[in-house]
Coordinates of C-alpha atoms (C1' of nucleotides) in Angstrom, one line a residue:
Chain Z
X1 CA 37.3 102.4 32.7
X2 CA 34.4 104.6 34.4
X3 CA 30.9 104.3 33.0
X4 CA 28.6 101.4 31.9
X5 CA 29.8 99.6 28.9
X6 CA 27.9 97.6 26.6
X7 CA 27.4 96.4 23.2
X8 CA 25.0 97.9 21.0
X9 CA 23.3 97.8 17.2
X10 CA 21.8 94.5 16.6
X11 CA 18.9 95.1 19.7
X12 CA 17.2 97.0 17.9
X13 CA 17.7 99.9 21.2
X14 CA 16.7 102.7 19.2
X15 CA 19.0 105.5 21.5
X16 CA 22.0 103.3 19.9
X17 CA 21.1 102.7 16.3
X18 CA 21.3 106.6 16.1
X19 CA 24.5 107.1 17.7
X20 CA 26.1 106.8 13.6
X21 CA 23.6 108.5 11.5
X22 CA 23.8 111.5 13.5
X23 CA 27.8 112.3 13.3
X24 CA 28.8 114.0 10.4
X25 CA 31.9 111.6 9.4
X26 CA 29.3 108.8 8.9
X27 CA 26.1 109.9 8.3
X28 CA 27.0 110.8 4.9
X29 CA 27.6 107.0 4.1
X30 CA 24.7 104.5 2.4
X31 CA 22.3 102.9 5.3
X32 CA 23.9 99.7 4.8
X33 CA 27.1 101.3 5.3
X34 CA 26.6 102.5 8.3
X35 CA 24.8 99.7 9.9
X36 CA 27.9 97.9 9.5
X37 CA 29.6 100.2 11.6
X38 CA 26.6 100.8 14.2
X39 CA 27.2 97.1 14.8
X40 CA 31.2 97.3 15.9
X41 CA 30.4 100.4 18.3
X42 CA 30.2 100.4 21.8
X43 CA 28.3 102.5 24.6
X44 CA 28.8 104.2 27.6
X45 CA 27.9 106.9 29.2
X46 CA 29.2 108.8 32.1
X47 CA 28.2 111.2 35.1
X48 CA 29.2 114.7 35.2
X49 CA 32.6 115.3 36.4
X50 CA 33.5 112.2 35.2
X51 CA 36.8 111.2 33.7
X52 CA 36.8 109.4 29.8
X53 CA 40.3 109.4 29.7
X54 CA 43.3 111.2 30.9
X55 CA 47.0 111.5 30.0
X56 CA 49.2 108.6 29.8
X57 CA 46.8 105.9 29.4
X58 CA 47.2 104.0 26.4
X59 CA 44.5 104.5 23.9
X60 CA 42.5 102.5 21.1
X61 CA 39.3 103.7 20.4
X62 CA 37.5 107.2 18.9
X63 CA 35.3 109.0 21.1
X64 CA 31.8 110.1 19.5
X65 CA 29.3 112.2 21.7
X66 CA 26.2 110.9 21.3
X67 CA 24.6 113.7 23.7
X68 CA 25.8 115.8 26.7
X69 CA 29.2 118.1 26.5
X70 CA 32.6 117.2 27.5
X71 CA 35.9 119.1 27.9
X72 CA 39.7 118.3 26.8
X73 CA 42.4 119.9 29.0
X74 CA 46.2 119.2 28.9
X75 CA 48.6 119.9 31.9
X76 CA 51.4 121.6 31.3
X77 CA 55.3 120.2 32.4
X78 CA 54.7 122.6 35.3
X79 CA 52.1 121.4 36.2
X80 CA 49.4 123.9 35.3
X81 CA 45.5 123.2 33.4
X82 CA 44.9 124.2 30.2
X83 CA 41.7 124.3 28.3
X84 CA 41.9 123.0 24.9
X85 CA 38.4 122.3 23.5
X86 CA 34.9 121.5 24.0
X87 CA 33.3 118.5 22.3
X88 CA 29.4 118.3 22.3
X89 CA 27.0 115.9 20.2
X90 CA 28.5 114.6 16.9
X91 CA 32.2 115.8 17.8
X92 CA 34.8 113.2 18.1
X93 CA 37.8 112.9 20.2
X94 CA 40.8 110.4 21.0
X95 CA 42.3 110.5 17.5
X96 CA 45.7 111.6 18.4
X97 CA 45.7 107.9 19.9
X98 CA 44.6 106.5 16.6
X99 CA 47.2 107.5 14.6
X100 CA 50.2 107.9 16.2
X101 CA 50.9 107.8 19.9
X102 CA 48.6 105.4 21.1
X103 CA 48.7 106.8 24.5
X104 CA 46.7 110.1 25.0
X105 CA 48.7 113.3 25.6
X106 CA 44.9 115.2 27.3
X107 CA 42.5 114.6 29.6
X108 CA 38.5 114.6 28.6
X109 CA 36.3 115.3 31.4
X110 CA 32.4 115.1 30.9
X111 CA 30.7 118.0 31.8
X112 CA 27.3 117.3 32.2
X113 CA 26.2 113.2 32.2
X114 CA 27.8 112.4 28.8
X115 CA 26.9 109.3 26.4
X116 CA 29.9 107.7 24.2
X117 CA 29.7 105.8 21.5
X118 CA 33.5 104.3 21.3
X119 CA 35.3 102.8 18.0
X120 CA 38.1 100.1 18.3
X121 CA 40.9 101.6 16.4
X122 CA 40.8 98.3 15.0
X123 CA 37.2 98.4 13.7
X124 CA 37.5 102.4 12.2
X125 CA 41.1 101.4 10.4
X126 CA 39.0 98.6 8.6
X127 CA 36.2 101.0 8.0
X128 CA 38.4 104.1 6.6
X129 CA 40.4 101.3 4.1
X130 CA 36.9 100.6 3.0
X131 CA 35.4 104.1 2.6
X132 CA 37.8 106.3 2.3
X133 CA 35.1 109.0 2.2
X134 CA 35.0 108.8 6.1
X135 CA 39.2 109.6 5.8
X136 CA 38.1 112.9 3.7
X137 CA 35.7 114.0 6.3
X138 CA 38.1 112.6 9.6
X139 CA 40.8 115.1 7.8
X140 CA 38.7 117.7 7.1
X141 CA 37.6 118.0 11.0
X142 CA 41.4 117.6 11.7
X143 CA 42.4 120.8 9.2
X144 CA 39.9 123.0 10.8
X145 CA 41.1 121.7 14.6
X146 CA 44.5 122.3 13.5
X147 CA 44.0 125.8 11.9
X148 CA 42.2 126.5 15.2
X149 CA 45.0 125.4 17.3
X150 CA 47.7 127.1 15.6
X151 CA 45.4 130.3 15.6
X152 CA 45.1 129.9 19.4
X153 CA 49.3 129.5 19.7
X154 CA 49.6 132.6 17.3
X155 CA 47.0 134.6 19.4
X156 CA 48.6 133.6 22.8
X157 CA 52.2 134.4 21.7
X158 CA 52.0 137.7 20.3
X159 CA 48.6 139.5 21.9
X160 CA 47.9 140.4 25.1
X161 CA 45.4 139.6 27.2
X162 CA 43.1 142.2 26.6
X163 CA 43.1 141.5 23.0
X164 CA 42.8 137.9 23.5
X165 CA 39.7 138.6 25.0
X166 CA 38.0 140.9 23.0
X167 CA 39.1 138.6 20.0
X168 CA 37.2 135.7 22.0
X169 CA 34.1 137.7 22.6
X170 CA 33.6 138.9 18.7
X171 CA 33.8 135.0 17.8
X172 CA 31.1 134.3 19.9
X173 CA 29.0 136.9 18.3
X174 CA 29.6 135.7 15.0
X175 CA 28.4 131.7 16.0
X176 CA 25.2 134.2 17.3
X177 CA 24.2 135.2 14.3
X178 CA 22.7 138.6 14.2
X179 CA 21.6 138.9 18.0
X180 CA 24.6 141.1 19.7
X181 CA 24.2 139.1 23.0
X182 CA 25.2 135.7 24.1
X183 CA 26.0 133.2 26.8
X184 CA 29.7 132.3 27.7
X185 CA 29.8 128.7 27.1
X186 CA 32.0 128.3 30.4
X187 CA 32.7 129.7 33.8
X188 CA 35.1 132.7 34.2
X189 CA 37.6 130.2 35.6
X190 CA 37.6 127.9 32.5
X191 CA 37.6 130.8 30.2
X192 CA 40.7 131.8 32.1
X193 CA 42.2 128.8 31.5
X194 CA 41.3 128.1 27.3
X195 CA 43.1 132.0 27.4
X196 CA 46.0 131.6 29.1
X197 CA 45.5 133.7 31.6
X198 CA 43.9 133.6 35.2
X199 CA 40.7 134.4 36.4
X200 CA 41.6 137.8 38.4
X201 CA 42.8 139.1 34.7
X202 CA 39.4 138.2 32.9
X203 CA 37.2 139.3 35.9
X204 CA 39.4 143.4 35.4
X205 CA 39.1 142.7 31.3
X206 CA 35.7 142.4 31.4
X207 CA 35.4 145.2 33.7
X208 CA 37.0 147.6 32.0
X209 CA 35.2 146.7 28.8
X210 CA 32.1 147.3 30.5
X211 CA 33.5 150.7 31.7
X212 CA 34.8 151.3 28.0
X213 CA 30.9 150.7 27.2
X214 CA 32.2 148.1 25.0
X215 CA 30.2 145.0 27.0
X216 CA 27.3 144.9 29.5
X217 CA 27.6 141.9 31.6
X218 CA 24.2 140.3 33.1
X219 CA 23.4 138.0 35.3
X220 CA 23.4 134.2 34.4
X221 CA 26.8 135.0 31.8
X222 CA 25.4 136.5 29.1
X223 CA 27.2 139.4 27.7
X224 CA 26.1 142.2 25.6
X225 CA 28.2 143.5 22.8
X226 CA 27.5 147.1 22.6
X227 CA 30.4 148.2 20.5
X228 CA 32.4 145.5 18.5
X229 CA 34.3 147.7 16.7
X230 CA 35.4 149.4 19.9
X231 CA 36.0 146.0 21.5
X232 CA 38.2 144.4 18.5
X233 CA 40.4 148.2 18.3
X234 CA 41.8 147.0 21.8
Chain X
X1 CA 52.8 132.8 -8.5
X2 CA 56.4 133.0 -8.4
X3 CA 59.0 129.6 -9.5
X4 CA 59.6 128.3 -12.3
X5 CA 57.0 125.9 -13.0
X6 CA 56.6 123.1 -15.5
X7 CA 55.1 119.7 -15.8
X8 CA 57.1 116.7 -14.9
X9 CA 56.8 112.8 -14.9
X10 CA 57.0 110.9 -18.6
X11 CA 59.8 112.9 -19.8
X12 CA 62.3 110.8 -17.6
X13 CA 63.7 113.7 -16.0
X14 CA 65.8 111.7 -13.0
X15 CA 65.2 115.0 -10.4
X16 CA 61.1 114.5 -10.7
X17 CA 60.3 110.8 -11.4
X18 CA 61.6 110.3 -7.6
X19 CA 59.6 113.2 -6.0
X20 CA 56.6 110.6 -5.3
X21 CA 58.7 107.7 -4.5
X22 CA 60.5 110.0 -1.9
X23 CA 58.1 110.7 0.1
X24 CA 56.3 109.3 3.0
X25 CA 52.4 110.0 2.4
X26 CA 52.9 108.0 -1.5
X27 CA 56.0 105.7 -0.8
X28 CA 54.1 102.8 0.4
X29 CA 52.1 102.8 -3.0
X30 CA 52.9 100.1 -6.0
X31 CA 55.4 100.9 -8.6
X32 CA 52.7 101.8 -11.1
X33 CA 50.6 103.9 -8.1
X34 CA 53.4 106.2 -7.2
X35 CA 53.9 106.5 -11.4
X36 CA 50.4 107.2 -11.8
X37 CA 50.6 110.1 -9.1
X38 CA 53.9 111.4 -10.6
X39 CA 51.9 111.9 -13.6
X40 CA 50.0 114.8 -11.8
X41 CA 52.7 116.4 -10.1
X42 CA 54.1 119.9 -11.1
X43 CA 56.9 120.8 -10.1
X44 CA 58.4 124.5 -9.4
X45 CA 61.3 126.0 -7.3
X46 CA 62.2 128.7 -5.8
X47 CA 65.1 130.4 -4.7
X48 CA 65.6 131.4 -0.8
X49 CA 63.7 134.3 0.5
X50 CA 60.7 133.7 -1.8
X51 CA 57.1 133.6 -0.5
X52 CA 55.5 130.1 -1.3
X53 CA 52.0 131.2 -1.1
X54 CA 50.4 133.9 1.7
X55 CA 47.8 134.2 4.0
X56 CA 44.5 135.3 2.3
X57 CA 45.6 133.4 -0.9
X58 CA 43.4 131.0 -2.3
X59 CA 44.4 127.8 -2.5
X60 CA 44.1 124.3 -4.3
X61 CA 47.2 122.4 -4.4
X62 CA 49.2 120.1 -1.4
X63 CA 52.8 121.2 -1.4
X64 CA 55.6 118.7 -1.0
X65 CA 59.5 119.9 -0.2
X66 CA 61.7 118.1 -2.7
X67 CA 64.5 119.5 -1.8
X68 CA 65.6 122.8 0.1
X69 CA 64.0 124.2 3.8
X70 CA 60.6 126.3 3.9
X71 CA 59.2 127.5 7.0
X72 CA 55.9 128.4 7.5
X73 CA 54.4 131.5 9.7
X74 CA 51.7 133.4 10.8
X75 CA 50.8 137.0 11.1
X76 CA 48.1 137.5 14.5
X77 CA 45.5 140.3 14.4
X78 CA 47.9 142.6 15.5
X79 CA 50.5 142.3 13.0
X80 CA 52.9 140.3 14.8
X81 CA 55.0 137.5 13.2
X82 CA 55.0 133.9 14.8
X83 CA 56.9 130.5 13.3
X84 CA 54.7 127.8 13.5
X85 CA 57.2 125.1 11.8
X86 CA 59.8 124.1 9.3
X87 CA 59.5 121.8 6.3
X88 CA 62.5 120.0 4.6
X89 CA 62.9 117.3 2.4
X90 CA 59.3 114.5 2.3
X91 CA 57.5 117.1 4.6
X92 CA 54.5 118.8 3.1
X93 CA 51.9 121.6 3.5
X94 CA 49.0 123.6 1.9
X95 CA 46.7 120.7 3.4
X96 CA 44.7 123.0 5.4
X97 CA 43.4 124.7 2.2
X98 CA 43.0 121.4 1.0
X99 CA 40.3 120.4 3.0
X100 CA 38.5 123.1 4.4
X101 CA 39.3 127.0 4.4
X102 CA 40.4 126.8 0.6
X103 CA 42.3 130.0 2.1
X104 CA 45.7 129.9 3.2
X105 CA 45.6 131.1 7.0
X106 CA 49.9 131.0 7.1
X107 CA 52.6 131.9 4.8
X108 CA 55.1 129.7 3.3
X109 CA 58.7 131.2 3.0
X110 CA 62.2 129.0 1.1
X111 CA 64.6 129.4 3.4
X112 CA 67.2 128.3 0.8
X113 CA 66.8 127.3 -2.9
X114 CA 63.9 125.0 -2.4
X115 CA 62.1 122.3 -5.0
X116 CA 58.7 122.1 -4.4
X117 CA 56.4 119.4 -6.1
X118 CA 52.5 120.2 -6.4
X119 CA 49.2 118.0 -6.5
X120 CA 46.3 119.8 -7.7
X121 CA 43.5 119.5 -5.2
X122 CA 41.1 117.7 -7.4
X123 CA 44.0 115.1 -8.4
X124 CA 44.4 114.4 -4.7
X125 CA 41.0 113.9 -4.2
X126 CA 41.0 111.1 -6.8
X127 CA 43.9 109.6 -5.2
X128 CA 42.5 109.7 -1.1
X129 CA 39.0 107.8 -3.0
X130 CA 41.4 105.5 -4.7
X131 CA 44.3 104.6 -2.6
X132 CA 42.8 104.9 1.1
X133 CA 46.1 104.2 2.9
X134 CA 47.3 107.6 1.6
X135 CA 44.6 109.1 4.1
X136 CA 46.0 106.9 7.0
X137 CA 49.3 108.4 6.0
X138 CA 48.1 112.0 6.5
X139 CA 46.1 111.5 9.3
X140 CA 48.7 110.2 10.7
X141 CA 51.3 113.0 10.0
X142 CA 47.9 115.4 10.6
X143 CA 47.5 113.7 14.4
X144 CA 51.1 114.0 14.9
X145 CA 50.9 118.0 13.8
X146 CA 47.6 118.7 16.1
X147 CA 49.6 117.3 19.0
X148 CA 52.8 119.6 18.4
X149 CA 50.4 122.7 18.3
X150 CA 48.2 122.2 21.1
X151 CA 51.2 121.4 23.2
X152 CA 52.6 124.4 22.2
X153 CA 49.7 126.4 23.0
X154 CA 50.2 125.1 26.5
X155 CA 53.5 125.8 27.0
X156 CA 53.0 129.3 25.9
X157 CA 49.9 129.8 28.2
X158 CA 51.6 128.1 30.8
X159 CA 54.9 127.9 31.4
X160 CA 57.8 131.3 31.6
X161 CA 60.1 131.9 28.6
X162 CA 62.7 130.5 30.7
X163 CA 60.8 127.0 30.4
X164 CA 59.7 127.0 27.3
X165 CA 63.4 127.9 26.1
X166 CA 64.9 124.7 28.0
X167 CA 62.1 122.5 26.6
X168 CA 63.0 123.5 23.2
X169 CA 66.9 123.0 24.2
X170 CA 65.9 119.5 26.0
X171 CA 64.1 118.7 22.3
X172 CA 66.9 119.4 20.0
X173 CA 68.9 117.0 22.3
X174 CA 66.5 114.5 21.9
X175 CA 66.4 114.7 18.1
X176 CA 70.3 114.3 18.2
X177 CA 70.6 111.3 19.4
X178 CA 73.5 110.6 21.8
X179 CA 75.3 113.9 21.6
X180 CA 75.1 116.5 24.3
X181 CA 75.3 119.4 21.6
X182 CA 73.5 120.5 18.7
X183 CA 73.2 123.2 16.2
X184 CA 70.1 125.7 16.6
X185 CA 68.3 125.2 13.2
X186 CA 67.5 128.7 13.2
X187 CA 68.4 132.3 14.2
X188 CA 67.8 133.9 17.4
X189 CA 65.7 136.1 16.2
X190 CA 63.0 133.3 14.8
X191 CA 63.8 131.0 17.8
X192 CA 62.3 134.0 19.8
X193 CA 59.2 134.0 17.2
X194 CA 59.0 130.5 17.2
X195 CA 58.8 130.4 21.5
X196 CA 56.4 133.1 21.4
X197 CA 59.0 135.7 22.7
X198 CA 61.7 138.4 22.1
X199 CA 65.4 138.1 20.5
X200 CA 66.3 139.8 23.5
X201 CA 65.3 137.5 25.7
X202 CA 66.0 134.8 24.5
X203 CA 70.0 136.1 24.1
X204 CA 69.3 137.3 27.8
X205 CA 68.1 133.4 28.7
X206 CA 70.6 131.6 27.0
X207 CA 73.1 133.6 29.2
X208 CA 71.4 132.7 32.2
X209 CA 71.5 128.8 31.7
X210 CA 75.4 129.6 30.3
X211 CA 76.4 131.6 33.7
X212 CA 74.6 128.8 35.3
X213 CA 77.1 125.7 33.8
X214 CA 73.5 124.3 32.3
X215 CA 74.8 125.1 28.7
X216 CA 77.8 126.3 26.5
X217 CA 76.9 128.3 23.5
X218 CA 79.8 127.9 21.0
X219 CA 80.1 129.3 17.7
X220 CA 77.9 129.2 14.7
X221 CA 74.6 128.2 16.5
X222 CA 76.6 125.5 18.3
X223 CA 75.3 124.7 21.7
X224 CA 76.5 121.9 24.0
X225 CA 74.0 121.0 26.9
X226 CA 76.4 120.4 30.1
X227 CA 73.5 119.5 32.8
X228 CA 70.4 118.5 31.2
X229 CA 68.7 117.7 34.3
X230 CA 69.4 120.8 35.9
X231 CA 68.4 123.0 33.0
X232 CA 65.1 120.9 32.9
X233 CA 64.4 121.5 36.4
X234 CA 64.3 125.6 35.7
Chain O
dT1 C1' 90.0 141.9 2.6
dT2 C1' 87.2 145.3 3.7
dA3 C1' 82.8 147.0 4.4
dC4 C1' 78.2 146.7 5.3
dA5 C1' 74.0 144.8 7.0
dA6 C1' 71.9 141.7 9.8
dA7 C1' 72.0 139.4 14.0
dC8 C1' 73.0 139.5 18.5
dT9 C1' 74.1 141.4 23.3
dT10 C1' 73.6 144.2 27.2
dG11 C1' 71.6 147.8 30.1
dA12 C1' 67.8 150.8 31.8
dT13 C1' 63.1 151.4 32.0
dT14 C1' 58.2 150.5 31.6
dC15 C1' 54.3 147.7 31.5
dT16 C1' 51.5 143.8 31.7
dA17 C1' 49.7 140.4 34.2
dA18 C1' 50.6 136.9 37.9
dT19 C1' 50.3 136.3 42.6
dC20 C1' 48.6 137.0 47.2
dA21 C1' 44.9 138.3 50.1
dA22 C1' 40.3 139.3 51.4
dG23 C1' 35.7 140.0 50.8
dG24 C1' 31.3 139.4 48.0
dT25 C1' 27.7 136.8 45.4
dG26 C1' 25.0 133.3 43.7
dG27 C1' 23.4 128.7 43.1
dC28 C1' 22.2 124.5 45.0
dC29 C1' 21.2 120.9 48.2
dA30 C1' 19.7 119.3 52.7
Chain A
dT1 C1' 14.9 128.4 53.7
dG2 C1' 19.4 128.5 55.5
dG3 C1' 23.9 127.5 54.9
dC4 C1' 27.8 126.3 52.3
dC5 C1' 30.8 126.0 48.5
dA6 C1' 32.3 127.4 44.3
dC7 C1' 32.8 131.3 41.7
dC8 C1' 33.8 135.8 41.1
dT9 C1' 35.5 140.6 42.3
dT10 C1' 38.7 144.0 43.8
dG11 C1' 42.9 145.8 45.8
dA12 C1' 48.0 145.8 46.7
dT13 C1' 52.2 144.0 45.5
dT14 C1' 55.6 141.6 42.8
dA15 C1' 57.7 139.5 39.1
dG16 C1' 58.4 138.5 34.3
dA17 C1' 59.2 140.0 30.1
dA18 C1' 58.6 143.7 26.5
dT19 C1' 60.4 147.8 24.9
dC20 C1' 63.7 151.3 23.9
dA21 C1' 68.4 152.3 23.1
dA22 C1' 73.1 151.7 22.2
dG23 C1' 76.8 149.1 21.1
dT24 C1' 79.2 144.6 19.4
dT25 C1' 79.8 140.7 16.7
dT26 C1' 79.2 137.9 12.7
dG27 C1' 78.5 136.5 8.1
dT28 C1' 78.7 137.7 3.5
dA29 C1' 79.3 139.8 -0.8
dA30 C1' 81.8 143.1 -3.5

DNA sequence: TTACAAACTTGATTCTAATCAAGGTGGCCA
DNA sequence: TGGCCACCTTGATTAGAATCAAGTTTGTAA
């Protein structure tokens, strides 16, 4: 395994005792509680570009980001990347692994310098017989993950590109709030890759959205939605 | 809602006393924990071509196939239709309501004359904080879902019709055990909504891998896979 | 058993987006 | 600050699959 790995909870290391009060599918347990659990994790952190885990390798831990961003891609039986998610702090990953396969089916790669803090499947199978509130919250997160994947299938079977797009760029507008500009949370490339689609076809989307007076693309990747209704009648 | 719906459980009514104690997520449970559940349960049918529930729909029960075949699709923003999966007999649905949305996002369709048993949301509730290793079950069969769908996102962003189509073929194979043939569970017409394509090309397809020698399509859905290899190196 | 509707097949055409190719731009590190 | 690399853009071409349009087959119900 890449990245520095040690025990934490008892030292009294204040980044660590943190690491379970400040995900949502523990911090809603008693302080006791989650003591108990801070003392089974482990930490680790990793460099940009890093690898946490990748396809085929057997699996027995969950992945909680204690700070920095990382981002799960599959390959394809051809051969080809595909973007699946983005986790950042308090997201979880390397469930699948948990509960069934025990050998991961993606590959998360950090993204900026990452810390971990890593459950033994052990240790969490204990913890979710004994509050079996964290099991409501773990499937919750799973329902809305699954709804978003099956969305995402849906979207990328039956709508073209250009709607794929424009479908994309409203939902970042909505996670905006009222401000009708915002920042791609990715490069072109990646975007390309979480639509299905190439690089070459986003760069002439956007393009033509901008020449629709739809979009205003600035520097640095923000993107102004001048017309939303415009956009989503694509 | 459509069905016939009634209360079942004390009255010793053979068909509903086994519903829990049939299927996966409660037959691990004690005797008297699967009776306590049955107590709850409603059950309903419906006869084939009948909508379950529909996108938009509020919802607050988990629905478990007694008996009979459902399948479950999605409309996209553009009014297309796409099969996301089949339930039969011990399979279940209505979950992502359950925990999140409260708003059913697909729509559930009998395929045949179907018996359905229900578990009110604030029932189940009670039974995930009682019984934890109900939880496991679902997360389990939750992990297991996540995986199908994000794989198939993949293979739709990714790969040709022509792949995807002898992927699915190379599946049903699997599933069959030591036999080279199979029968396709479904029409055409849904295997190419299912795939993310047309019926014509699919029918087109199909005659490319027959012309080929990779496959023999026989009557009544009967297909026998000649060269597996070679029809999974297309 | 016939008749009808749904499912399927096949062909011709069109369209979308991938691919290939060649610059351009910008950010970042030495 | 210069240079380099990754990212992005734009154009030309090709390929894959949708669409449109007839037929044909099949399953089913009267």
């Amino acid at each position: 395994m890449n990245g520095h790995n040690h025990k934490c909870g008892h030292e009294g290391h204040e980044g660590h005792s943190t690491c379970v009060s400040r995900v949502p599918i523990f911090n809603h347990l008693e302080d006791e509680q989650m003591a108990e659990i801070t003392g089974t994790i482990l930490s680790t952190t990793y460099k940009k570009g890093e690898i946490i885990y990748h396809a085929g390798e057997a699996s027995d831990s969950l992945y909680i980001v204690k700070s920095g961003r990382i981002k799960i891609y599959r390959l394809s039986e051809s051969g080809k990347e595909q973007l699946v998610r983005f986790l950042s702090t308090g997201d979880f990953t390397g469930e699948l692994a948990l509960f069934s396969d025990s050998v991961h089916e993606a590959y998360a790669e950090a993204m900026e310098n990452t810390e971990i803090c890593l459950i033994r499947r052990r240790d969490l199978q204990t913890f979710l017989m004994k509050y079996p509130s964290i099991s409501l919250k773990i499937l919750t997160e799973f329902s809305n993950r699954l709804e978003n994947s099956e969305k995402q299938t849906t979207r990328v079977s039956t709508e073209k590109v250009e709607t794929r797009l424009a479908l994309y760029l409203a939902e970042c507008i909505d996670e905006e709030g009222s401000s009708m500009e915002f920042v791609l949370p990715m490069s072109k490339r990646d975007l390309a890759s979480f639509l299905g689609t190439t690089p070459e076809t986003i760069s002439r989307k956007l393009a033509d959205f901008e020449d629709a007076g739809y979009i205003r693309q600035k520097p640095q990747r923000k993107i102004e939605v001048v017309d939303l209704d415009k956009l989503l009648m694509v």
